[in-house]
XYZ file of C-alpha atoms in Angstrom:
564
model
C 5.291 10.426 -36.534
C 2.035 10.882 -34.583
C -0.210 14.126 -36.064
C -0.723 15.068 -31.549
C -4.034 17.085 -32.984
C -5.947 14.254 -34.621
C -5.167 12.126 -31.832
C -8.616 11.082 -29.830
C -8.518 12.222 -26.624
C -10.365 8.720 -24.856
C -8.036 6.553 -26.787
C -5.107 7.961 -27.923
C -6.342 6.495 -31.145
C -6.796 8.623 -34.755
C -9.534 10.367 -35.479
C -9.551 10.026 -39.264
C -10.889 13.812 -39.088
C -14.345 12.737 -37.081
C -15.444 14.268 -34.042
C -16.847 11.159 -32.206
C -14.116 8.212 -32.053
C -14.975 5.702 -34.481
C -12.714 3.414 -32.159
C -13.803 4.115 -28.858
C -17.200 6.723 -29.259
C -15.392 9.559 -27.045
C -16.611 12.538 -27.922
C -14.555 15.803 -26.589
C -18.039 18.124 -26.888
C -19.343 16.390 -24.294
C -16.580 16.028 -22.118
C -16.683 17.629 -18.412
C -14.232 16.840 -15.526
C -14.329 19.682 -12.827
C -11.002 20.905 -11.758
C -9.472 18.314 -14.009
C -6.160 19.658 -16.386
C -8.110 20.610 -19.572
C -8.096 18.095 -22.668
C -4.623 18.235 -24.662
C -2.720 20.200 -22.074
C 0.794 19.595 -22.791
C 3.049 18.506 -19.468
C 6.234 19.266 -19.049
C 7.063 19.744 -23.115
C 6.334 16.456 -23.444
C 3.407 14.672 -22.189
C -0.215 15.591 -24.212
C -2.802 15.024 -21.825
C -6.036 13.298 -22.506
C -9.469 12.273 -20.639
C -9.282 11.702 -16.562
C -9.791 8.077 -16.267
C -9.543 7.636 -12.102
C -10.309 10.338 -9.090
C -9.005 9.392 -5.798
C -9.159 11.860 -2.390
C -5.516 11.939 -3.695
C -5.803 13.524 -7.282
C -6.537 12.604 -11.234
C -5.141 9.915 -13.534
C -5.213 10.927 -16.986
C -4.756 8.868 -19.810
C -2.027 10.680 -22.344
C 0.390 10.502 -24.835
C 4.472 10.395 -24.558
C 5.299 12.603 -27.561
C 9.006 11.531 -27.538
C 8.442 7.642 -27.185
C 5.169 8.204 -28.891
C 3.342 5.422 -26.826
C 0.457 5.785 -24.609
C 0.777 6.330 -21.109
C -0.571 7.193 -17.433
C 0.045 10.129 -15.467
C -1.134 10.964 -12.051
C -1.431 14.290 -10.866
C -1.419 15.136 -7.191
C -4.650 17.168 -6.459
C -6.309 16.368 -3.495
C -9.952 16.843 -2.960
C -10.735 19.703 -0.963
C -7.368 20.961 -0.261
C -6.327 22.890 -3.884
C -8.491 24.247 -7.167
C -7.746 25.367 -10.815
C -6.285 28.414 -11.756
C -7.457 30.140 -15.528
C -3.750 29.735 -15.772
C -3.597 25.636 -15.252
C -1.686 26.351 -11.787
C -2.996 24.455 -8.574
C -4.589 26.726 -6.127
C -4.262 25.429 -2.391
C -7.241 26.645 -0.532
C -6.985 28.617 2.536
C -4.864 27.761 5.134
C -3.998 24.113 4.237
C -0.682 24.408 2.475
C 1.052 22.747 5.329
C -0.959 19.385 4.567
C -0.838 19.966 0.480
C 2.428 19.895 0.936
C 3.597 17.646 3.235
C 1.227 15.354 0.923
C 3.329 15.840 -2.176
C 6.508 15.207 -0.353
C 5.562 11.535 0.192
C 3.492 11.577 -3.081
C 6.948 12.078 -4.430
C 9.059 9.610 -2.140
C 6.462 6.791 -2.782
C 6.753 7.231 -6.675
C 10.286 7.505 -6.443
C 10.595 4.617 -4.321
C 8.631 2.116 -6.906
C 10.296 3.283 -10.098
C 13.661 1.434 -8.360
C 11.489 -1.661 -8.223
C 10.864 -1.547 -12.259
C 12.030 -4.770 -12.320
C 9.123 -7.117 -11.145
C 6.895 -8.171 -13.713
C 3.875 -7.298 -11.077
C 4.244 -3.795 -10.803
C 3.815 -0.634 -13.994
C 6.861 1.364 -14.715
C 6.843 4.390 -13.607
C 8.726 6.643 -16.169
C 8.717 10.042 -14.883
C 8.089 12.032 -11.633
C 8.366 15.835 -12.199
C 6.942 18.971 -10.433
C 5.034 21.820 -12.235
C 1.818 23.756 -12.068
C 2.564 23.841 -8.565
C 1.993 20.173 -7.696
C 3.823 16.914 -8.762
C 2.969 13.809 -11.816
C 4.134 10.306 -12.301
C 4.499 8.791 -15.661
C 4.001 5.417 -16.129
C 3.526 2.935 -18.743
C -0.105 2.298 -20.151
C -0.520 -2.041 -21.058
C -3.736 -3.255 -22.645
C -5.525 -5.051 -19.779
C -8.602 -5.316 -17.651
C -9.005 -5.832 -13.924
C -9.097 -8.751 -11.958
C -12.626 -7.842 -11.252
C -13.863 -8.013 -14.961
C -11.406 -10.982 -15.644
C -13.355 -12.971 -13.198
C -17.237 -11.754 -14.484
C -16.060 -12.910 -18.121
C -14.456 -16.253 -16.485
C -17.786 -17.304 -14.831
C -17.026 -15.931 -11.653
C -14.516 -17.902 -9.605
C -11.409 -19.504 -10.815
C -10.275 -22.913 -9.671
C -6.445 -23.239 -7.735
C -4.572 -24.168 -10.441
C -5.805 -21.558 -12.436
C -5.334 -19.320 -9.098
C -1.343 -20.400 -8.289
C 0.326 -19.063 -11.233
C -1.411 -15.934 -10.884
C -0.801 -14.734 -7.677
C 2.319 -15.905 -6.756
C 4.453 -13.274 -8.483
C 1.745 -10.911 -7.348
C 2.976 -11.964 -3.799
C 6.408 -11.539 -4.349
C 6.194 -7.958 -5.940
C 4.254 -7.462 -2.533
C 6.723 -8.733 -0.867
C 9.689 -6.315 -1.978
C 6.908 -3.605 -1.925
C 6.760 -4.282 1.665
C 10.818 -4.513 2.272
C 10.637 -0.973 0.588
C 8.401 0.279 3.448
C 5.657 0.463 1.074
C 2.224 -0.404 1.820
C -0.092 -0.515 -0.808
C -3.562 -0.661 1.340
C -5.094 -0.683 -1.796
C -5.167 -4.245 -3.022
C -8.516 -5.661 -4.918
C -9.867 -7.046 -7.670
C -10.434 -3.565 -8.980
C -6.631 -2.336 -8.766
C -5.168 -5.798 -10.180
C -4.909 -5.577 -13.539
C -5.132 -9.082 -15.718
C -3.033 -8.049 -18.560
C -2.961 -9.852 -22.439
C 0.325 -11.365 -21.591
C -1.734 -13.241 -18.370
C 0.020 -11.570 -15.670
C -1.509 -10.041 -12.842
C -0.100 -6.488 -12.432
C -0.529 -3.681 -9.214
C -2.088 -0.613 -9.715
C -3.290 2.597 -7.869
C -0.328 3.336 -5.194
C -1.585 6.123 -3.169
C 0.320 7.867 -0.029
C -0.724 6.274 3.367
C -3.391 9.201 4.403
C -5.653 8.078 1.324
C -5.717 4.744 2.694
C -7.208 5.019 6.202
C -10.262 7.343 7.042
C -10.183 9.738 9.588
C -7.384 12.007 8.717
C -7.136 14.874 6.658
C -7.952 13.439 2.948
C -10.452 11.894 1.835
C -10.011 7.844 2.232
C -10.143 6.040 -0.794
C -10.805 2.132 0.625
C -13.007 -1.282 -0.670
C -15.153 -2.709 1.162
C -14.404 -5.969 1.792
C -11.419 -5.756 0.706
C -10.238 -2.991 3.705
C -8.800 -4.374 6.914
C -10.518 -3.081 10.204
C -7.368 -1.014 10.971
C -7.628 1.307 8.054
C -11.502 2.091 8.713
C -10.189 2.944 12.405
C -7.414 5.312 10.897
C -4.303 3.305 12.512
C -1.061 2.650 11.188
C -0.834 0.644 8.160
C 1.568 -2.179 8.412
C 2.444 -5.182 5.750
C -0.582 -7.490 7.646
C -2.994 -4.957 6.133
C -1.705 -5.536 2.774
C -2.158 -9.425 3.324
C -5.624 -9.195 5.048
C -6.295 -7.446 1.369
C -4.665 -10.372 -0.298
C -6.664 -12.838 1.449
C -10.112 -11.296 0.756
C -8.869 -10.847 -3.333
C -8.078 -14.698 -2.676
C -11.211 -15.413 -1.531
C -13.234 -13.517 -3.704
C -11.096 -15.382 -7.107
C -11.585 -19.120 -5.177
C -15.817 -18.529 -4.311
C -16.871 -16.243 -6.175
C -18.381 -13.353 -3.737
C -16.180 -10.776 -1.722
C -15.895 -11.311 2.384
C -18.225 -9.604 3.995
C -16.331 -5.984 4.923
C -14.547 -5.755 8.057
C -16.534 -3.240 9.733
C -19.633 -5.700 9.182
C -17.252 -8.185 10.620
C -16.712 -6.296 13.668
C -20.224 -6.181 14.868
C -20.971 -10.302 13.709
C -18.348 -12.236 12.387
C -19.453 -15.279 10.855
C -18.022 -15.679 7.855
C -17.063 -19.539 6.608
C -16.222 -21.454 3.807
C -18.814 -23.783 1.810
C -18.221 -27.636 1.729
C -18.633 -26.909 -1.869
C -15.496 -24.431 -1.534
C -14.035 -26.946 0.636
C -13.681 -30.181 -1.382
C -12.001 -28.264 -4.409
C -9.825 -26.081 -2.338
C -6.621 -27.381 -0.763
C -6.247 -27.368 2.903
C -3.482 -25.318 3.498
C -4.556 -22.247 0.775
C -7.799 -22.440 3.708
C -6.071 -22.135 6.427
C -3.797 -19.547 4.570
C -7.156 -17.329 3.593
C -8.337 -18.259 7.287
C -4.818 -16.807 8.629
C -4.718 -13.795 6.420
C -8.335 -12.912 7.155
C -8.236 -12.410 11.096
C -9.926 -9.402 11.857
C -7.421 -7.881 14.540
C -4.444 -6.888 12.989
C -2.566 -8.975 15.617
C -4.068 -12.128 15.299
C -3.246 -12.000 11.205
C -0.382 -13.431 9.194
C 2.563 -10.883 9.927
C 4.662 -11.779 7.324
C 4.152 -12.327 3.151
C 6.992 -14.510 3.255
C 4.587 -16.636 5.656
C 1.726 -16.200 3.443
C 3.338 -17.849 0.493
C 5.263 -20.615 1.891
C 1.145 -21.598 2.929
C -0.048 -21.050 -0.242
C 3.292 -22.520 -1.812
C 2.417 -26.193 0.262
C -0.780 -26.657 -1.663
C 1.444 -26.950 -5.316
C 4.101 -29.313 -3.893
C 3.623 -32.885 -5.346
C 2.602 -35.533 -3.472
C 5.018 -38.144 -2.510
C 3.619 -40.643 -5.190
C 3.980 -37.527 -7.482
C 7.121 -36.793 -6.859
C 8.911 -40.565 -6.848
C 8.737 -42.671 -9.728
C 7.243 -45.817 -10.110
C 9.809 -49.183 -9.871
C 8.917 -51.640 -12.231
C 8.496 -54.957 -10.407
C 8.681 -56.876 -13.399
C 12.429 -56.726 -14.030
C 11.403 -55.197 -17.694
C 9.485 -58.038 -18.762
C 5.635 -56.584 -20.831
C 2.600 -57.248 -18.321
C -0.101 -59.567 -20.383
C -3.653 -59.165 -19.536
C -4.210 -60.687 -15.990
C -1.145 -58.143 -14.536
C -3.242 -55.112 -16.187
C -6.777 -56.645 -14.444
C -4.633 -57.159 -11.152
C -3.252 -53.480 -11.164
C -6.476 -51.815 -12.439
C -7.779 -53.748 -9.082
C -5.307 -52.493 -6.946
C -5.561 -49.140 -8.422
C -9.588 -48.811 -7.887
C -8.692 -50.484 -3.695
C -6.267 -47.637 -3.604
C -8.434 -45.110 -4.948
C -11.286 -46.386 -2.097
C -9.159 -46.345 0.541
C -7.676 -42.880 0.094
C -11.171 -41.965 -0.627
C -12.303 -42.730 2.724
C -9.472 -41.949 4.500
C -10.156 -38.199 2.727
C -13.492 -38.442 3.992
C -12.546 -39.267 7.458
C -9.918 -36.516 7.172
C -12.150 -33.635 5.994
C -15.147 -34.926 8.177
C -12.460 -34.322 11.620
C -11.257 -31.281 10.421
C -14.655 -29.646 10.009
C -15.452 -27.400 12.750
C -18.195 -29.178 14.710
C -18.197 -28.034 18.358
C -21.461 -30.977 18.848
C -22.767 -33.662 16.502
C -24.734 -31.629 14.566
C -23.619 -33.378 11.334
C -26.134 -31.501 8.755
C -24.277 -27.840 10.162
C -20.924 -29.487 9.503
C -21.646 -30.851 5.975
C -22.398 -26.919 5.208
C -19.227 -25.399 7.027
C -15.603 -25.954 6.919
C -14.386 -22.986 8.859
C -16.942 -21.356 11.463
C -14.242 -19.822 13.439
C -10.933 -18.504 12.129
C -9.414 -17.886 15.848
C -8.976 -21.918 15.367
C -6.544 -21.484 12.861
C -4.413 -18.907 14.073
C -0.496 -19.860 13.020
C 1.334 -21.090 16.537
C 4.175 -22.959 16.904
C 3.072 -26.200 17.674
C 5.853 -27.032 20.449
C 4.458 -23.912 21.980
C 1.939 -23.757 24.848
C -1.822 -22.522 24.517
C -0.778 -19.424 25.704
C -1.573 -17.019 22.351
C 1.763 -15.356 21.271
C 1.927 -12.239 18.501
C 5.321 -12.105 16.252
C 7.444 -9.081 16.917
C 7.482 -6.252 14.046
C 10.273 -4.820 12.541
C 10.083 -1.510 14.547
C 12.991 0.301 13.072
C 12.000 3.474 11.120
C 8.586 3.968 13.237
C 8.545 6.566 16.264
C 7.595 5.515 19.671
C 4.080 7.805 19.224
C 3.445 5.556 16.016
C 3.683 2.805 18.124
C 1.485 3.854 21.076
C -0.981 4.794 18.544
C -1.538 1.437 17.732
C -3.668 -0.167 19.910
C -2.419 -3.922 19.157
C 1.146 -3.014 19.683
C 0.370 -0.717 22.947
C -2.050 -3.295 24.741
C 0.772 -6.305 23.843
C 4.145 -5.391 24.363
C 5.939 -2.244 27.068
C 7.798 -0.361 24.786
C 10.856 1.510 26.463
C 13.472 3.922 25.011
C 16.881 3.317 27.123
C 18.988 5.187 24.597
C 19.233 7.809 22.039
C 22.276 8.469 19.980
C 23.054 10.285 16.734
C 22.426 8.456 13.505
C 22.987 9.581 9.759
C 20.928 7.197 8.575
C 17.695 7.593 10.532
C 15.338 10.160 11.217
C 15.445 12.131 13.974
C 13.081 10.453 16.681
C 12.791 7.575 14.719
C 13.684 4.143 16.333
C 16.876 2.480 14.970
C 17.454 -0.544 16.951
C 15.435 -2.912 19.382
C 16.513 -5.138 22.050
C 13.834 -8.515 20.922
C 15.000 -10.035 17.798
C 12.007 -9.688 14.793
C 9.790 -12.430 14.345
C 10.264 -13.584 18.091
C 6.687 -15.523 19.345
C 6.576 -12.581 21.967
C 4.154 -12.891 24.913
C 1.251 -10.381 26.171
C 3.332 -8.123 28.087
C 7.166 -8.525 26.681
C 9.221 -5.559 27.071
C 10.865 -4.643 24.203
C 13.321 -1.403 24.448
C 14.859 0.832 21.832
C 17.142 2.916 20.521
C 16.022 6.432 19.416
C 17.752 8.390 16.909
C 18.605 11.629 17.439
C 19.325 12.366 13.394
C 22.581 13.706 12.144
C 24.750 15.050 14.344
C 25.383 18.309 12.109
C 22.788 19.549 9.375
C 23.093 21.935 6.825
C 20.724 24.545 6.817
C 19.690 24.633 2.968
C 20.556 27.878 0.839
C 17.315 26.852 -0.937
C 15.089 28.315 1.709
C 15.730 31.562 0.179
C 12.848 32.389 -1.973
C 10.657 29.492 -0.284
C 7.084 30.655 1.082
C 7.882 30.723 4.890
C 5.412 27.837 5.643
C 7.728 26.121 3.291
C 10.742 26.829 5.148
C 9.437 25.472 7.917
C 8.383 22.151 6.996
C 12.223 21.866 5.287
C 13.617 23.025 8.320
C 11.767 20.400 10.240
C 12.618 18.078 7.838
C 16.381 18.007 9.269
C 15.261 17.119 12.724
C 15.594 20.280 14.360
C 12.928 20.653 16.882
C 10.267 23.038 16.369
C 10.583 24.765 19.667
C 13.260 25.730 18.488
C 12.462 27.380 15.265
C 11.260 31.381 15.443
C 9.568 32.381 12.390
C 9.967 36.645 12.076
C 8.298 38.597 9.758
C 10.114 42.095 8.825
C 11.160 44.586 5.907
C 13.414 42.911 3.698
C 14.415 43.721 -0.071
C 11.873 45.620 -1.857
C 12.210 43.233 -4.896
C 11.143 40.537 -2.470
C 7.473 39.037 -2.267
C 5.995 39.245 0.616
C 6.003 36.105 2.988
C 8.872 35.037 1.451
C 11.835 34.055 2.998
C 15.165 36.005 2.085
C 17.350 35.320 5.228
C 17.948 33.096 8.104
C 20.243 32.898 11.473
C 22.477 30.881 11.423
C 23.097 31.788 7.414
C 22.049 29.253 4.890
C 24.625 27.143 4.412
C 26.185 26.847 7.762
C 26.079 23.328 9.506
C 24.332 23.000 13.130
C 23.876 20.858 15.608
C 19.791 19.665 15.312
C 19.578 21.051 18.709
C 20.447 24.631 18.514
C 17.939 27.307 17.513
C 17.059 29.039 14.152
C 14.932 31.666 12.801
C 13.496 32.547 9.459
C 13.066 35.669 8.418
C 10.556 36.600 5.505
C 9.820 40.030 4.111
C 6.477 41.810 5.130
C 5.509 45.175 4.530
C 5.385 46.278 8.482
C 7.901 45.604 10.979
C 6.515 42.769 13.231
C 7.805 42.729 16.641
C 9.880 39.413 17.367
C 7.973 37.039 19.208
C 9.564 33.926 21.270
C 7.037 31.625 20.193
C 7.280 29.923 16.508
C 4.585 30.947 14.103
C 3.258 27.376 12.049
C 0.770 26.749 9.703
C -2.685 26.628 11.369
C -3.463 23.080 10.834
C -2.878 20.617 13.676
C 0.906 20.800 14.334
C 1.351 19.231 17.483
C -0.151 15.586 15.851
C 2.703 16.544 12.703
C 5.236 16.304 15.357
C 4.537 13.407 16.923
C 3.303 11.245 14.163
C 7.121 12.234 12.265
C 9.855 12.745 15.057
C 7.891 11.195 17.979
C 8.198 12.395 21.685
């Protein structure tokens, strides 16, 4: 049994009764992390909580103890930067009038946690252990492995790693992406510094943050890489699974030559980035033109798909038909003397020339040389990457895009992307009820996914309308009314529709709290029909037909969630 009070607070290691760590020099004297949980706070009656060792716009990561399991472990807290502060009392403070965005921000903090802990099977991504609420915000547990990032791996491996020592690496990275990305999750994250090379050799996923940390522009503050970033989240748009894969492709390219892409905003203004001869000749063809794909600046022009990017990357480890066949013996059985051993080492060395020149001729035509200028060839094997945009090859010139998956999104997502709005005409030609979707959400679409779809295809949908009949929660009572709200929104019913009434209610009641609603809590309505929440107040307010929200930016709440 673990003594929790000689337990260093840097390492989880002993003290032996010093101050400073003898194991990792972490001295608590000295320690200082502003609006951080204080060193061994104890989390949930379980969890003893040690030095902050990441910040994000999104919150802390502390490293701490499991007293039950008694192993190490990770636990993020939900703070984000400029919205709450510290109580004396440990409690998160939201500041002013931004408890609409706090919380709307721990409701997906939540759902994303929740959503990888049902993914703890792939070997690519941490376990996540716990996800509780206290102090006012919300923590995820997960397990703590003895690794260091991909970033360090590759300073102490000279820099760049060869293919081979690439493939094994990142194809189960891939494939945890991959179900990531059928979970609606998008990491928007990935680099060297949030892979994490662990003893066992695997490459494992770190740093999942909700969507609004991703991008810059909105509300929190963005926590990107240069380099590593696609142009879409320095633009604030929707992230979608290319973004992940644009991400994937500059982590490739980094690992394969040594130095980072240049970042996409850089990109934007002069985008000349290319691929060494040196990088060239040791670098299979088709894990190029994978990078190449994956690495288009516009969103729309990129791979679409992981499934895509792998079967690329996937071609360059297939054997090679001599590789794969083996050899007939044209001797019937019979020992070769000396002269058949001179006469095959011959043939072997004319083979060897031959497919020596014949790669020579190859790589020499597939160099992009738009005139003879053989010296700027010799130094370039990709100048453009528009040249090696993935099209059918039975298809015509004309430059098709591969249609999303669009169900889940709302039409106002959509036009908000300026790919998707300047390429296809979106049209809603039906809405119907659905348990299963959101309200304004789209749940079907009339062109099949992963059609080659044309500048200018029409693609129409079906809208939800959410459940036909909702239950108005009995848990509103005793919510903050802003709270209410967002739950009451959070069924689908439209917020024109919602009053929110201040007036005298029980005198045991808080004020601002909510303590009664028509229709009752607990009665089922149609999404449609109107409701209003009454909290207590000390004065009699007179009723007003207009709803009362939160004084952040509610109109772009309602169209980003339910659409129009």
């Amino acid at each position: 049994m673990q003594e929790i009070n000689k337990l260093c607070m840097g390492c989880m290691s002993s003290l032996n009764g010093d101050a400073v760590c003898s194991v990792c020099g972490f001295d608590s004297s000295k320690y200082s992390e502003p609006n951080a949980l204080p060193l061994r706070t104890m989390l949930a009656g379980r969890y003893l909580v040690g030095k902050v060792i990441s910040k994000t716009g999104e919150g802390f990561t502390y490293l701490s103890f499991d007293t039950v399991t008694e192993a190490i472990v990770k636990i993020t807290e939900y703070f984000p930067e400029g919205f709450c502060s510290r109580n004396d009392d440990f409690t998160v403070k939201i500041n002013g009038d931004t408890s609409y965005v706090f919380n709307e921000g721990i409701m997906k903090f939540i759902e994303l946690h929740k959503a990888i802990a049902g993914l703890s099977e792939l070997s690519a991504i941490y376990r996540i252990i716990d996800i509780f609420e206290v102090n006012g915000t919300a923590y995820s547990v997960n397990e703590h492995l003895q690794g260091i990032t991909l970033k360090e791996f590759l300073i102490r491996n000279g820099g760049v790693l060869t293919w081979e020592q690439v493939r094994p690496l990142y194809l189960p990275l891939i494939n945890a992406i991959n179900s990531l990305h059928e979970k609606g999750i998008i990491h928007g994250g990935i680099s060297p510094e949030t892979l994490i090379v662990g003893r066992d050799g695997r490459i494992r996923i770190t740093d999942f943050l909700i969507p609004e940390v991703r991008k810059t522009g909105g509300n929190m503050t963005a926590q990107l890489y240069p380099g590593f970033a696609a142009i879409e989240q320095y633009r604030g748009e929707a992230l979608t699974p290319s973004t992940d894969i644009y991400a994937i492709g500059a982590t490739l390219f980094r690992t394969l030559t040594g130095n980072p892409p240049p970042d996409s905003k850089q990109r934007l203004e002069n985008d000349n980035m290319t691929f060494s001869r040196s990088v060239a000749e040791k670098v299979p063809r088709s894990v190029l033109v994978a990078m190449a794909n994956a690495l288009q600046l516009e969103p729309a022009n990129r791979t679409q798909k992981i499934e895509d990017l792998k079967a690329n990357l996937q071609t360059a480890s297939e054997p090679t038909e001599s590789e794969d066949r083996p050899q007939k013996n044209s001797n019937n059985g019979k020992k070769s003397g000396n002269s058949n051993k001179k006469y095959v080492l011959i043939a072997a060395l004319a083979t060897a020339l031959i497919l020596a020149i014949i790669a020579g001729i190859f790589y020499i035509l597939t160099l992009n040389n738009d005139n003879d200028d053989t010296a700027s060839a010799s130094s370039e094997f990709i100048s453009s990457y528009e040249s090696y945009h993935t099209v059918d090859a039975s298809s015509t010139p004309e430059k098709h895009l591969s249609v999303p998956d669009f169900s889940g999104k709302s039409l106002a997502e959509l036009l908000a992307n300026n790919e998707y709005a300047e390429w296809f005409d979106f049209k809603v030609v039906k809405k119907e009820y659905n348990n299963k979707v959101s309200r304004g959400k789209i749940c079907a679409q009339s062109v099949k996914i992963g059609t080659a779809a044309k500048k200018g295809t029409v693609v129409e949908f079906t809208v939800s309308l959410g459940p036909e009949k909702v239950t108005v929660p009995k848990a509103l009572k005793g919510m903050n009314k802003d709270q209410a709200l967002i739950e009451i929104l959070k069924l689908g019913v439209d917020y024109n529709n919602i009053t929110v009434i201040g007036k005298l209610g029980e005198e045991t009641t808080e004020e601002f709290i909510v303590f009664e609603t028509s229709p009752a809590m607990g009665t089922k309505i149609n999404p449609d029909e109107a409701i209003t929440i009454y909290y207590n107040t000390n004065v009699v307010l007179p009723a007003s037909s207009e709803p009362e929200y939160p004084t952040n930016d509610y109109d772009n709440y309602y169209d980003g969630y339910y659409g129009n």
